[in-house]
């Protein structure tokens, strides 16, 4: 799988509607390239978007290319919106599946590649 981690510290002071507008544009790019929006959260570092390529049954032979193209398009969108951001992208083996219990569960992607994407996004300028 290929994981795209997008940190947007430049949106910490943005309004909810500004964040929403940017997220919709990022979601459109993700959908066009058959990516899966794993998670969107807002923490103390700002909004964070995690996009995954290669999640069964929507995997493609060129998922790494699709993830790279997605990251480049997202950079263009965020730069045009004048949003400070960092993007990390990795490709490799990860666990992808449900975690939790029968009362509450969610789909997750876990592994060294996911962690490395997050670290790269934090270091990217």
CSV table of N, CA and C in Angstrom, one decimal:
chain,number,residue,atom,x,y,z
A,1,UNK,N,0.8,-1.2,0.0
A,1,UNK,CA,0.0,0.0,0.0
A,1,UNK,C,0.9,1.2,0.0
A,2,UNK,N,0.3,2.3,-0.4
A,2,UNK,CA,1.0,3.6,-0.4
A,2,UNK,C,0.2,4.5,0.5
A,3,UNK,N,0.9,5.2,1.4
A,3,UNK,CA,0.2,6.1,2.4
A,3,UNK,C,0.6,7.5,2.2
A,4,UNK,N,-0.3,8.4,2.1
A,4,UNK,CA,-0.1,9.9,2.0
A,4,UNK,C,-0.6,10.5,3.2
A,5,UNK,N,0.4,11.1,4.0
A,5,UNK,CA,0.1,11.8,5.2
A,5,UNK,C,0.2,13.3,5.0
A,6,UNK,N,-0.9,14.1,5.2
A,6,UNK,CA,-0.9,15.5,4.9
A,6,UNK,C,-1.1,16.3,6.3
A,7,UNK,N,-0.1,17.0,6.7
A,7,UNK,CA,-0.2,17.9,7.8
A,7,UNK,C,-0.4,19.3,7.3
A,8,UNK,N,-1.3,20.0,8.0
A,8,UNK,CA,-1.7,21.4,7.5
A,8,UNK,C,-1.6,22.3,8.7
A,9,UNK,N,-0.4,22.5,9.3
A,9,UNK,CA,-0.3,23.4,10.5
A,9,UNK,C,-0.8,24.8,10.2
A,10,UNK,N,-0.7,25.2,8.9
A,10,UNK,CA,-1.1,26.5,8.5
A,10,UNK,C,-2.6,26.8,8.6
A,11,UNK,N,-3.4,25.7,8.9
A,11,UNK,CA,-4.8,25.9,9.1
A,11,UNK,C,-5.3,25.9,10.5
A,12,UNK,N,-4.3,25.9,11.5
A,12,UNK,CA,-4.7,25.9,12.9
A,12,UNK,C,-5.6,27.1,13.2
A,13,UNK,N,-5.5,28.2,12.6
A,13,UNK,CA,-6.3,29.4,12.9
A,13,UNK,C,-7.4,29.6,11.9
A,14,UNK,N,-7.6,28.6,11.0
A,14,UNK,CA,-8.6,28.8,10.0
A,14,UNK,C,-10.0,28.5,10.6
A,15,UNK,N,-11.0,29.0,9.9
A,15,UNK,CA,-12.4,28.7,10.3
A,15,UNK,C,-12.8,27.3,9.9
A,16,UNK,N,-13.8,26.8,10.4
A,16,UNK,CA,-14.3,25.5,10.0
A,16,UNK,C,-14.7,25.5,8.6
A,17,UNK,N,-15.3,26.6,8.1
A,17,UNK,CA,-15.7,26.6,6.6
A,17,UNK,C,-14.5,26.6,5.7
A,18,UNK,N,-13.4,27.3,6.1
A,18,UNK,CA,-12.2,27.3,5.3
A,18,UNK,C,-11.5,25.9,5.3
A,19,UNK,N,-11.5,25.2,6.4
A,19,UNK,CA,-11.0,23.9,6.5
A,19,UNK,C,-11.8,22.9,5.6
A,20,UNK,N,-13.1,23.1,5.7
A,20,UNK,CA,-14.1,22.3,4.9
A,20,UNK,C,-13.8,22.5,3.4
A,21,UNK,N,-13.7,23.7,3.0
A,21,UNK,CA,-13.5,24.0,1.6
A,21,UNK,C,-12.2,23.3,1.1
A,22,UNK,N,-11.1,23.4,1.8
A,22,UNK,CA,-9.9,22.8,1.4
A,22,UNK,C,-10.0,21.2,1.4
A,23,UNK,N,-10.7,20.7,2.5
A,23,UNK,CA,-10.8,19.2,2.6
A,23,UNK,C,-11.6,18.7,1.4
A,24,UNK,N,-12.6,19.4,1.0
A,24,UNK,CA,-13.4,18.9,-0.2
A,24,UNK,C,-12.5,18.8,-1.4
A,25,UNK,N,-11.7,19.8,-1.7
A,25,UNK,CA,-10.8,19.8,-2.8
A,25,UNK,C,-9.8,18.6,-2.7
A,26,UNK,N,-9.3,18.4,-1.5
A,26,UNK,CA,-8.4,17.3,-1.3
A,26,UNK,C,-9.1,15.9,-1.5
A,27,UNK,N,-10.3,15.9,-1.1
A,27,UNK,CA,-11.1,14.6,-1.2
A,27,UNK,C,-11.4,14.4,-2.7
A,28,UNK,N,-11.7,15.4,-3.5
A,28,UNK,CA,-12.0,15.2,-4.9
A,28,UNK,C,-10.8,14.6,-5.6
A,29,UNK,N,-9.6,15.1,-5.3
A,29,UNK,CA,-8.4,14.5,-5.9
A,29,UNK,C,-8.2,13.1,-5.5
A,30,UNK,N,-8.4,12.8,-4.2
A,30,UNK,CA,-8.3,11.4,-3.7
A,30,UNK,C,-9.2,10.5,-4.4
A,31,UNK,N,-10.5,10.9,-4.6
A,31,UNK,CA,-11.5,10.1,-5.2
A,31,UNK,C,-11.1,9.8,-6.7
A,32,UNK,N,-10.7,10.9,-7.4
A,32,UNK,CA,-10.4,10.8,-8.8
A,32,UNK,C,-9.3,9.8,-9.0
A,33,UNK,N,-8.4,9.6,-8.1
A,33,UNK,CA,-7.2,8.7,-8.2
A,33,UNK,C,-7.5,7.4,-7.5
A,34,UNK,N,-8.7,7.1,-7.1
A,34,UNK,CA,-9.1,5.9,-6.4
A,34,UNK,C,-8.4,5.6,-5.1
A,35,UNK,N,-8.1,6.7,-4.4
A,35,UNK,CA,-7.5,6.6,-3.1
A,35,UNK,C,-8.7,6.5,-2.0
A,36,UNK,N,-8.3,6.1,-0.8
A,36,UNK,CA,-9.2,5.9,0.3
A,36,UNK,C,-8.8,6.9,1.4
A,37,UNK,N,-9.8,7.8,1.8
A,37,UNK,CA,-9.5,8.7,2.9
A,37,UNK,C,-9.7,8.0,4.2
A,38,UNK,N,-8.6,7.6,4.7
A,38,UNK,CA,-8.6,6.8,6.0
A,38,UNK,C,-9.0,7.6,7.1
A,39,UNK,N,-8.5,8.8,7.2
A,39,UNK,CA,-8.8,9.6,8.4
A,39,UNK,C,-8.6,11.1,8.2
A,40,UNK,N,-9.4,11.9,8.8
A,40,UNK,CA,-9.2,13.4,8.8
A,40,UNK,C,-9.4,13.8,10.3
A,41,UNK,N,-8.4,14.3,10.9
A,41,UNK,CA,-8.5,14.8,12.3
A,41,UNK,C,-7.9,16.1,12.4
A,42,UNK,N,-8.2,16.8,13.5
A,42,UNK,CA,-7.6,18.1,13.9
A,42,UNK,C,-7.0,17.9,15.3
A,43,UNK,N,-5.7,18.0,15.4
A,43,UNK,CA,-5.1,17.9,16.7
A,43,UNK,C,-4.3,19.2,17.0
A,44,UNK,N,-3.4,19.1,18.0
A,44,UNK,CA,-2.7,20.3,18.3
A,44,UNK,C,-1.7,20.8,17.3
A,45,UNK,N,-1.4,20.0,16.3
A,45,UNK,CA,-0.5,20.4,15.2
A,45,UNK,C,-1.3,20.9,14.0
A,46,UNK,N,-2.6,20.8,14.1
A,46,UNK,CA,-3.4,21.3,13.0
A,46,UNK,C,-4.2,20.1,12.3
A,47,UNK,N,-4.9,20.4,11.2
A,47,UNK,CA,-5.6,19.3,10.5
A,47,UNK,C,-4.6,18.3,9.9
A,48,UNK,N,-4.9,17.0,9.9
A,48,UNK,CA,-4.1,15.9,9.4
A,48,UNK,C,-5.1,15.1,8.6
A,49,UNK,N,-4.6,14.8,7.3
A,49,UNK,CA,-5.4,13.9,6.4
A,49,UNK,C,-4.5,12.7,6.1
A,50,UNK,N,-5.1,11.5,6.2
A,50,UNK,CA,-4.4,10.3,5.8
A,50,UNK,C,-5.1,9.6,4.7
A,51,UNK,N,-4.4,9.4,3.6
A,51,UNK,CA,-5.0,8.8,2.4
A,51,UNK,C,-4.2,7.6,2.1
A,52,UNK,N,-4.9,6.5,1.7
A,52,UNK,CA,-4.3,5.2,1.4
A,52,UNK,C,-4.6,4.8,0.0
A,53,UNK,N,-3.6,4.3,-0.7
A,53,UNK,CA,-3.8,3.7,-2.0
A,53,UNK,C,-3.4,2.2,-2.0
A,54,UNK,N,-4.3,1.4,-2.5
A,54,UNK,CA,-4.0,-0.1,-2.6
A,54,UNK,C,-4.9,-0.9,-1.6
A,55,UNK,N,-5.9,-0.2,-1.0
A,55,UNK,CA,-6.8,-0.9,-0.1
A,55,UNK,C,-7.7,-1.9,-0.9
A,56,UNK,N,-7.6,-3.2,-0.6
A,56,UNK,CA,-8.5,-4.1,-1.3
A,56,UNK,C,-10.0,-3.7,-1.0
A,57,UNK,N,-10.8,-3.8,-2.0
A,57,UNK,CA,-10.7,-4.4,-3.3
A,57,UNK,C,-10.4,-3.3,-4.3
A,58,UNK,N,-9.9,-2.2,-3.9
A,58,UNK,CA,-9.6,-1.0,-4.8
A,58,UNK,C,-8.1,-0.8,-5.1
A,59,UNK,N,-7.4,-1.9,-5.2
A,59,UNK,CA,-6.0,-1.8,-5.5
A,59,UNK,C,-5.7,-1.9,-7.0
A,60,UNK,N,-4.6,-1.2,-7.3
A,60,UNK,CA,-4.2,-1.1,-8.7
A,60,UNK,C,-2.7,-1.4,-8.8
A,61,UNK,N,-2.2,-1.8,-9.9
A,61,UNK,CA,-0.8,-2.1,-10.1
A,61,UNK,C,0.0,-0.8,-10.0
A,62,UNK,N,-0.6,0.4,-10.2
A,62,UNK,CA,0.1,1.6,-10.2
A,62,UNK,C,-0.2,2.5,-9.0
A,63,UNK,N,-0.5,1.9,-7.8
A,63,UNK,CA,-1.0,2.6,-6.6
A,63,UNK,C,0.1,3.6,-6.2
A,64,UNK,N,1.4,3.2,-6.2
A,64,UNK,CA,2.5,4.1,-5.8
A,64,UNK,C,2.5,5.4,-6.7
A,65,UNK,N,2.3,5.2,-8.0
A,65,UNK,CA,2.2,6.3,-8.9
A,65,UNK,C,1.0,7.2,-8.6
A,66,UNK,N,-0.2,6.6,-8.3
A,66,UNK,CA,-1.4,7.3,-8.0
A,66,UNK,C,-1.2,8.1,-6.7
A,67,UNK,N,-0.5,7.5,-5.7
A,67,UNK,CA,-0.3,8.2,-4.5
A,67,UNK,C,0.7,9.4,-4.7
A,68,UNK,N,1.7,9.3,-5.5
A,68,UNK,CA,2.6,10.4,-5.8
A,68,UNK,C,1.9,11.5,-6.5
A,69,UNK,N,1.1,11.1,-7.5
A,69,UNK,CA,0.3,12.1,-8.2
A,69,UNK,C,-0.7,12.9,-7.3
A,70,UNK,N,-1.3,12.1,-6.4
A,70,UNK,CA,-2.2,12.7,-5.4
A,70,UNK,C,-1.5,13.7,-4.5
A,71,UNK,N,-0.3,13.3,-4.0
A,71,UNK,CA,0.5,14.2,-3.2
A,71,UNK,C,0.9,15.5,-3.9
A,72,UNK,N,1.3,15.4,-5.2
A,72,UNK,CA,1.6,16.6,-6.0
A,72,UNK,C,0.4,17.5,-6.2
A,73,UNK,N,-0.7,16.9,-6.5
A,73,UNK,CA,-1.9,17.7,-6.7
A,73,UNK,C,-2.4,18.3,-5.4
A,74,UNK,N,-2.2,17.6,-4.3
A,74,UNK,CA,-2.6,18.2,-3.0
A,74,UNK,C,-1.7,19.4,-2.7
A,75,UNK,N,-0.4,19.2,-3.0
A,75,UNK,CA,0.5,20.3,-2.8
A,75,UNK,C,0.1,21.6,-3.6
A,76,UNK,N,-0.3,21.4,-4.8
A,76,UNK,CA,-0.8,22.5,-5.6
A,76,UNK,C,-2.0,23.1,-5.0
A,77,UNK,N,-2.9,22.3,-4.6
A,77,UNK,CA,-4.2,22.9,-4.0
A,77,UNK,C,-3.9,23.7,-2.7
A,78,UNK,N,-3.0,23.1,-1.8
A,78,UNK,CA,-2.7,23.7,-0.6
A,78,UNK,C,-1.9,25.0,-0.8
A,79,UNK,N,-1.0,24.9,-1.8
A,79,UNK,CA,-0.1,26.1,-2.1
A,79,UNK,C,-1.0,27.2,-2.7
A,80,UNK,N,-1.9,26.9,-3.5
A,80,UNK,CA,-2.8,27.9,-4.1
A,80,UNK,C,-3.7,28.6,-3.0
A,81,UNK,N,-4.0,27.8,-2.0
A,81,UNK,CA,-4.8,28.3,-0.9
A,81,UNK,C,-4.0,29.0,0.2
A,82,UNK,N,-2.6,29.0,-0.1
A,82,UNK,CA,-1.7,29.6,0.8
A,82,UNK,C,-1.7,28.9,2.2
A,83,UNK,N,-1.8,27.6,2.2
A,83,UNK,CA,-1.8,26.8,3.4
A,83,UNK,C,-0.4,26.2,3.7
A,84,UNK,N,0.2,26.5,4.8
A,84,UNK,CA,1.4,25.9,5.2
A,84,UNK,C,1.1,24.4,5.4
A,85,UNK,N,1.9,23.5,4.8
A,85,UNK,CA,1.6,22.1,4.9
A,85,UNK,C,2.9,21.3,4.7
A,86,UNK,N,2.8,20.0,5.1
A,86,UNK,CA,3.9,19.0,4.8
A,86,UNK,C,3.2,17.7,4.4
A,87,UNK,N,3.8,17.1,3.4
A,87,UNK,CA,3.3,15.8,3.0
A,87,UNK,C,4.3,14.7,3.0
A,88,UNK,N,4.0,13.6,3.6
A,88,UNK,CA,4.9,12.4,3.6
A,88,UNK,C,4.2,11.3,2.9
A,89,UNK,N,5.0,10.6,2.1
A,89,UNK,CA,4.5,9.5,1.3
A,89,UNK,C,5.4,8.3,1.4
A,90,UNK,N,4.9,7.1,1.7
A,90,UNK,CA,5.6,5.9,1.7
A,90,UNK,C,4.8,4.8,1.0
A,91,UNK,N,5.6,3.8,0.6
A,91,UNK,CA,4.9,2.6,0.0
A,91,UNK,C,5.6,1.3,0.7
A,92,UNK,N,4.7,0.4,1.0
A,92,UNK,CA,5.2,-0.9,1.6
A,92,UNK,C,4.1,-1.7,2.2
A,93,UNK,N,4.5,-2.7,3.0
A,93,UNK,CA,3.5,-3.6,3.6
A,93,UNK,C,3.0,-2.9,4.9
A,94,UNK,N,1.7,-3.0,5.1
A,94,UNK,CA,1.1,-2.5,6.3
A,94,UNK,C,-0.1,-3.5,6.7
A,95,UNK,N,-0.5,-3.4,7.9
A,95,UNK,CA,-1.8,-4.1,8.3
A,95,UNK,C,-2.9,-3.2,7.9
A,96,UNK,N,-3.9,-3.7,7.2
A,96,UNK,CA,-5.1,-3.0,6.8
A,96,UNK,C,-6.3,-3.8,7.2
A,97,UNK,N,-7.1,-3.3,8.1
A,97,UNK,CA,-8.3,-4.1,8.5
A,97,UNK,C,-9.0,-3.4,9.6
A,98,UNK,N,-9.9,-4.2,10.2
A,98,UNK,CA,-10.8,-3.7,11.3
A,98,UNK,C,-10.0,-3.8,12.6
A,99,UNK,N,-10.2,-2.8,13.5
A,99,UNK,CA,-9.7,-2.9,14.8
A,99,UNK,C,-10.8,-2.5,15.7
A,100,UNK,N,-10.9,-3.1,16.9
A,100,UNK,CA,-11.9,-2.8,17.8
A,100,UNK,C,-12.7,-4.0,18.2
A,101,UNK,N,-14.0,-3.8,18.6
A,101,UNK,CA,-14.8,-4.9,19.0
A,101,UNK,C,-16.1,-4.9,18.2
A,102,UNK,N,-17.0,-5.8,18.5
A,102,UNK,CA,-18.3,-5.9,17.8
A,102,UNK,C,-19.2,-4.6,18.2
A,103,UNK,N,-18.9,-4.0,19.3
A,103,UNK,CA,-19.6,-2.8,19.7
A,103,UNK,C,-19.1,-1.5,19.0
A,104,UNK,N,-17.8,-1.5,18.8
A,104,UNK,CA,-17.2,-0.3,18.1
A,104,UNK,C,-15.9,-0.7,17.4
A,105,UNK,N,-15.9,-0.5,16.1
A,105,UNK,CA,-14.7,-0.8,15.4
A,105,UNK,C,-14.5,0.2,14.3
A,106,UNK,N,-13.3,0.2,13.7
A,106,UNK,CA,-13.0,1.1,12.6
A,106,UNK,C,-12.0,0.4,11.7
A,107,UNK,N,-11.9,0.9,10.5
A,107,UNK,CA,-10.9,0.4,9.6
A,107,UNK,C,-9.6,1.2,9.9
A,108,UNK,N,-8.5,0.5,10.0
A,108,UNK,CA,-7.2,1.2,10.2
A,108,UNK,C,-6.1,0.6,9.3
A,109,UNK,N,-5.1,1.4,9.2
A,109,UNK,CA,-3.9,1.0,8.5
A,109,UNK,C,-2.7,1.2,9.5
A,110,UNK,N,-2.0,0.2,9.8
A,110,UNK,CA,-1.0,0.2,10.8
A,110,UNK,C,0.3,-0.4,10.3
A,111,UNK,N,1.4,0.2,10.7
A,111,UNK,CA,2.7,-0.3,10.3
A,111,UNK,C,3.8,0.7,10.2
A,112,UNK,N,5.0,0.3,10.0
A,112,UNK,CA,6.2,1.2,9.9
A,112,UNK,C,6.0,2.2,8.8
A,113,UNK,N,5.4,1.8,7.7
A,113,UNK,CA,5.3,2.7,6.5
A,113,UNK,C,4.3,3.8,6.9
A,114,UNK,N,3.3,3.6,7.7
A,114,UNK,CA,2.4,4.6,8.1
A,114,UNK,C,3.1,5.6,9.0
A,115,UNK,N,3.9,5.0,10.0
A,115,UNK,CA,4.6,5.9,10.9
A,115,UNK,C,5.6,6.7,10.2
A,116,UNK,N,6.3,6.2,9.2
A,116,UNK,CA,7.3,6.9,8.4
A,116,UNK,C,6.6,8.0,7.6
A,117,UNK,N,5.5,7.8,7.0
A,117,UNK,CA,4.7,8.8,6.3
A,117,UNK,C,4.4,10.0,7.3
A,118,UNK,N,4.0,9.7,8.5
A,118,UNK,CA,3.7,10.8,9.4
A,118,UNK,C,5.0,11.6,9.8
A,119,UNK,N,6.1,10.9,10.0
A,119,UNK,CA,7.4,11.5,10.3
A,119,UNK,C,7.8,12.4,9.1
A,120,UNK,N,7.7,11.9,7.9
A,120,UNK,CA,8.1,12.7,6.8
A,120,UNK,C,7.2,13.9,6.6
A,121,UNK,N,5.9,13.8,6.8
A,121,UNK,CA,5.0,14.9,6.7
A,121,UNK,C,5.4,16.0,7.8
A,122,UNK,N,5.8,15.6,9.0
A,122,UNK,CA,6.2,16.5,10.0
A,122,UNK,C,7.5,17.3,9.7
A,123,UNK,N,8.4,16.6,9.0
A,123,UNK,CA,9.6,17.2,8.6
A,123,UNK,C,9.5,18.0,7.3
A,124,UNK,N,8.6,17.8,6.5
A,124,UNK,CA,8.5,18.4,5.2
A,124,UNK,C,8.1,19.9,5.4
A,125,UNK,N,8.7,20.7,4.5
A,125,UNK,CA,8.4,22.2,4.5
A,125,UNK,C,7.8,22.5,3.1
